[in-house]
Amino acid sequence: MAERDADTQRRSNEPPAARPTIADVARLAGVSKGLVSFALNDRPGVSADSRERILSAAAELGWSPSVRARSLSSNRAFAIGLVIAREPGIVAADPFFPTFMAGVETELSGSGQTLVLATVTPGRQEADTYRSLALDKRVDGVILTDLRTGDERIALIDELGLAAVTLGRPDTDSPFPAVSIDDEAGVTATVDHLAQLGHRSIAHVAGPSSMLHAARRRRAFERAAGAHGIAPRVVETDFSATEGAAATRHLLGDPDDRPTAIVYSNDPMALAGLAVAQRAGLIVPRDLSITGFDNTDLAEHVYPSLTSVATDVAAWGAIAARVLLATIASEPVDNTDLPPARLVARESTSHSPHHP
Amino acid sequence: MAERDADTQRRSNEPPAARPTIADVARLAGVSKGLVSFALNDRPGVSADSRERILSAAAELGWSPSVRARSLSSNRAFAIGLVIAREPGIVAADPFFPTFMAGVETELSGSGQTLVLATVTPGRQEADTYRSLALDKRVDGVILTDLRTGDERIALIDELGLAAVTLGRPDTDSPFPAVSIDDEAGVTATVDHLAQLGHRSIAHVAGPSSMLHAARRRRAFERAAGAHGIAPRVVETDFSATEGAAATRHLLGDPDDRPTAIVYSNDPMALAGLAVAQRAGLIVPRDLSITGFDNTDLAEHVYPSLTSVATDVAAWGAIAARVLLATIASEPVDNTDLPPARLVARESTSHSPHHP
DNA sequence: GCCCAGGTCTAAACCGGTTTAGGCACTGTA
DNA sequence: TACAGTGCCTAAACCGGTTTAGACCTGGGC
């Protein structure tokens, strides 16, 4: 009798018909709330007969559990978080995040989970953001992108009791599964490609060495260049088009000691570099070969079209989400490796001018 | 005595110290839970003395309300939603969303609210996404982007009982406040700029006419062209670089009837168009002037740099969020207009070849 | 015939807030 | 002195689920 009277809830004029609650289902099936809960989370201790009756009662009423109620009583959020800590300008220029999020979303949409997004400017604010997401359990886990060297976030998130996956393997001990793409393979393929075209002077415009994937690409470059007996030349940037352009101006500054090919660590920098070269009167690829990374949509639509390294970012997002959900469900999961990045050769690379 | 014993909650080994609850605050302040709630939502009926004691008890314990509990009892979500319905490829190429979201976030971060993101491919799935966000009150309101002609989402969202703001004014009756940027001013300025440079044959590569802002830019183009006695020529696309390139090939197809300037409805298409022109042996801007829209980061880093129309997208996001939060708090708000879009002239536009 | 184990189920506590109904003390008015 | 009104406060219901403690029934082993 202590049950609330569902009908009085509905007496208001006409607004969105009140959702049925678990009590309504219990009443219709002639069982207790508790048993309904058991049946619907299919846990043992419910007879086949009751389960049947409960499920059809739920179906008849069109009942679905209230995430908010579930979230309060079971201390889960049914949401995962993505904290983006990059300068706004750099995020915007880089199609990585939208694509990645679309991939995450494909995986989430079926699961009833939602994606909570936070963009912060790097720094102290970042830790606070994780802290507040965790303190109030607004998310059950997070996807850690843009890993840094000695990334403090790993310890922080562990301490906060959140689940997580990392994009790529961190350089420190991590309790979280990693979902990785072998982008070194892409860099190696790029350098091989250029070497094969006769280039002996190849430079690399790298991202910030504090970012693990930038550092990894750089090391792969140095290794691949070394393998061809080429002295690697590297300029470090923040991944922005502006610094990509500056790095290019620097590299092309001395006409007597100018690389014949430049390997950029992302596409926006490569495009900016292309413009710098053209502005300096060089013809790409006749005078200078250029390669990008990530195979942005635009890469095939510029002139000359840009040789780049393709990674399946959307798939990365989908798999990261899947692994995270499994982790949250405390299914043990292993590190996962995606198919390696592959080179897409286009017009911006050709024979070295010194090697006709 | 029916109060739960907070200490027994804490007996587990050492995990994240249990948060204090409102009951802890009540006990410390020597009042009832209810009064604490009243004091903290500063409602009348609490003596200055008690309020003081309650606030300092809360501060001492470092208490902050549990969003999840609040959300269940007060039927609010403390989150707003953004549903992105575009083809993944187009979203990725367009820096609009990341920038916009960063703007939203700046406004949200202080308010304890959260941004929930959903990306869907356009179509039926979209309505279901709104429906499921609303049914379970996972969000209190949504930001409606990419308005379409006769947009059915407006009625849907109204019916679902969600709050909303629209980006730009819809073409149908809408109960929601609109936050708009006058991008027509940008288009007009672009056409004026070109006309002033002597161009008499100007084409427009438009976005899909089903999208309100694309249609609006197109109409503004036609009007501005008409004002200069220029017969407007328009090709419609889906906003993708691929179709931008195709439209350009089409426009440049007949050497005898080739426009001397092309106004693109976004930057990625303009960049693709630039490449098509260059590939066809034209020199930009000598033979053909080109303009974009949105003033992407890359616009100033290509060669020739791209004349484009700048809008403050991050501010747009911040203001949209602010207006939405006010609407949710049922403060009445008016439609808001941001500073009009302005032309940023760069190298991709110059005198018409026919007008030396 | 007795006891224990296992399976099924219910009642009630619980998550942590908000909100309502009502109690009590004090004041002002008749 | 009685009565209504007001200000402050508490107890308890409530939001809609999950989870625990324990009741009840049945069957098997001895």
XYZ file of N, CA and C in Angstrom, chain A residues 303-304 347, chain B residues 248-249 252-253 255 258 272-288 290:
81
model
N 46.703 21.067 -54.210
C 47.548 20.915 -55.392
C 48.960 21.352 -55.086
N 49.904 20.503 -55.196
C 49.775 19.073 -55.520
C 49.168 18.315 -54.335
N 50.881 13.246 -55.030
C 51.727 14.036 -55.929
C 52.837 14.820 -55.239
N 33.856 23.315 -58.822
C 34.838 24.192 -59.458
C 35.168 23.714 -60.865
N 35.390 22.427 -61.006
C 35.648 21.874 -62.343
C 34.511 22.231 -63.281
N 34.663 25.935 -64.197
C 35.797 26.315 -65.045
C 35.792 25.551 -66.363
N 34.781 24.716 -66.524
C 34.762 23.805 -67.672
C 34.792 24.504 -69.017
N 35.958 27.395 -71.131
C 36.917 28.508 -71.089
C 36.301 29.824 -71.571
N 33.774 31.518 -68.285
C 34.362 31.137 -67.002
C 34.289 32.323 -66.054
N 39.834 23.347 -51.860
C 39.754 22.342 -52.914
C 39.604 23.024 -54.268
N 38.809 24.085 -54.302
C 38.610 24.819 -55.556
C 39.904 25.453 -56.024
N 40.646 25.996 -55.075
C 41.945 26.587 -55.385
C 42.839 25.563 -56.079
N 42.844 24.363 -55.546
C 43.682 23.301 -56.118
C 43.216 22.953 -57.524
N 41.913 22.895 -57.722
C 41.387 22.572 -59.050
C 41.828 23.627 -60.061
N 41.722 24.883 -59.644
C 42.106 25.969 -60.541
C 43.594 25.879 -60.889
N 44.400 25.656 -59.862
C 45.848 25.573 -60.099
C 46.175 24.402 -61.017
N 45.515 23.323 -60.768
C 45.733 22.128 -61.577
C 45.365 22.388 -63.039
N 44.362 23.261 -63.224
C 43.934 23.587 -64.592
C 44.859 24.626 -65.223
N 45.884 24.998 -64.509
C 46.852 25.929 -65.061
C 46.539 27.389 -64.816
N 45.506 27.634 -64.054
C 45.177 29.020 -63.746
C 46.032 29.516 -62.591
N 46.317 30.772 -62.604
C 47.034 31.351 -61.492
C 46.065 32.177 -60.656
N 46.009 31.835 -59.394
C 45.151 32.551 -58.459
C 46.016 33.551 -57.731
N 45.664 34.813 -57.662
C 44.401 35.404 -58.099
C 44.449 36.037 -59.495
N 45.569 35.886 -60.229
C 45.653 36.611 -61.496
C 44.498 36.254 -62.432
N 44.264 34.921 -62.557
C 43.232 34.477 -63.485
C 41.882 34.265 -62.816
N 41.929 34.029 -61.540
C 40.692 33.689 -60.828
C 40.839 34.090 -59.363
N 39.372 33.855 -55.483
C 38.686 32.829 -54.714
C 38.476 33.310 -53.275
